Amino acid sequence: MKTIILGAGYAGLAVATKLKPHPDLDVTLVEQNPYHTFETRLHEAAAHNTKVTVPLAPLLRGTGVKLDLAVITEVNLDTREVKTKDGPTYQYDTLVVGLGSVTNFYRIPGLAENAAELKELKDADEIFDYVNRVYDAGYVGNRDIVVGGAGLTGVELVTELAQRNESLSKARGIPPFKIYLVEAGPAILPVIDVALRAKAEKVLRDYGIEILTGNRLMQATPTSVTVQTADGQQRIIEAGKIIWTGGIQARDIVKAQNTEKGPGGRIVVDAELRIPAYPEVFVVGDMSLALNQQGKPVPTTAQHAGQQGRLTGDNIMRMVRGEALQPYVPSTLGEFVSLGGLMAVGWMKLPWNQKLALTGGLAHVMKRASEWRWRASIE
Ligand SMILES: Cc1cc2nc3c(=O)[nH]c(=O)nc-3n(C[C@H](O)[C@H](O)[C@H](O)COP(=O)(O)OP(=O)(O)OC[C@H]3O[C@@H](n4cnc5c(N)ncnc54)[C@H](O)[C@@H]3O)c2cc1C
């Protein structure tokens, strides 16, 4: 069975590392980078240059999976072809699509052209270099940063940046720059409960971050954003750097006559994570629209991408053994938001569907534990 896995992110890599050599299985993993990126830690790389990648080749030892480095340009489900830039065209019996998501700029004028994002290592490097640059003694111009979007990524990013700002300011004797967090919705971190949110907000304010909830970003230029304030006024905020973390959408690379897409361009899949009209194609991770037990879309998180990948890896082994596939049963084990240094807030699942809210060092340890679990599962 010729099987191609597209993407070595949380979903694709989990598929690959679940596989074992089998005489009837010929698997190639196609990925543009020679490494896996711990995307959930990109905010740390952006502020502190933390290493957030791991080479792929050693992780595939013992799996029987070949690694091809190539940029995929088109996935055609009707001709069963995967095209790459300056590389081979692949044909397959079974395909796993796990190419993740891209930033959604919602066609806000000037935003895509002028805002940095935080989706890949190069984005983190760009932000890290900016912060270093504005602390050069000879730097002239506005040094402030506006981050648009107060979800998980935006909040984790501003807190890490605030920490770095504080320490560089002390070390160099230069005043800190200002950080604005702009959010159209009424609150930061809409996914966590009110009490935890209030704690997170206090941490942000203690860092001196200006939180602008209820402020819709209307336009961006290279040096400013215009927001519509809660009372309908327009306010211009000048900045040296604009970063947009306000939304994602599934990578739009699959061509097919008979796919159905849901919110965010995610591809609708069945209980086994296959496209109903193309049962030889699995879609996993941020590109996939799987439903939970309540019929609601499963969140686009690393946690769920990993679960989907592991199940799909097991299901591919079942296919070659002629066994029935198992359905996807999503489970959210907890959600943690890091708030810089050893601070975090979040909750973990207890037996009987109880939730335990955690803040501070313990929440930080739980957040780290989920990252260690992921690492252990692929190594
Ligand atoms: C800053 C940040 C913090 C986050 N924090 C958390 C968190 O705390 N908890 C959590 O659960 N989730 C978190 N997330 C979300 C999580 O990272 C994503 O949901 C997860 O990465 C999705 O996994 P995936 O496998 O679908 O895609 P990805 O992990 O993005 O992997 C996609 C892979 O496809 C490759 N690829 C893409 N296009 C091509 C191409 N054309 N050719 C070849 N290869 C290609 C990419 O290089 C990448 O390796 C965070 C995200 C960000 C950005």
GROMACS .gro file of C-alpha atoms in nm, residues 104-111 218:
model
    9
  104ASN     CA    1  -0.624   3.456   0.851
  105PHE     CA    2  -0.593   3.832   0.802
  106TYR     CA    3  -0.969   3.862   0.735
  107ARG     CA    4  -0.895   4.103   0.446
  108ILE     CA    5  -0.838   4.385   0.694
  109PRO     CA    6  -0.685   4.661   0.477
  110GLY     CA    7  -0.304   4.668   0.499
  111LEU     CA    8  -0.283   4.391   0.759
  218MET     CA    9  -0.970   4.827   1.099
   0.00000   0.00000   0.00000
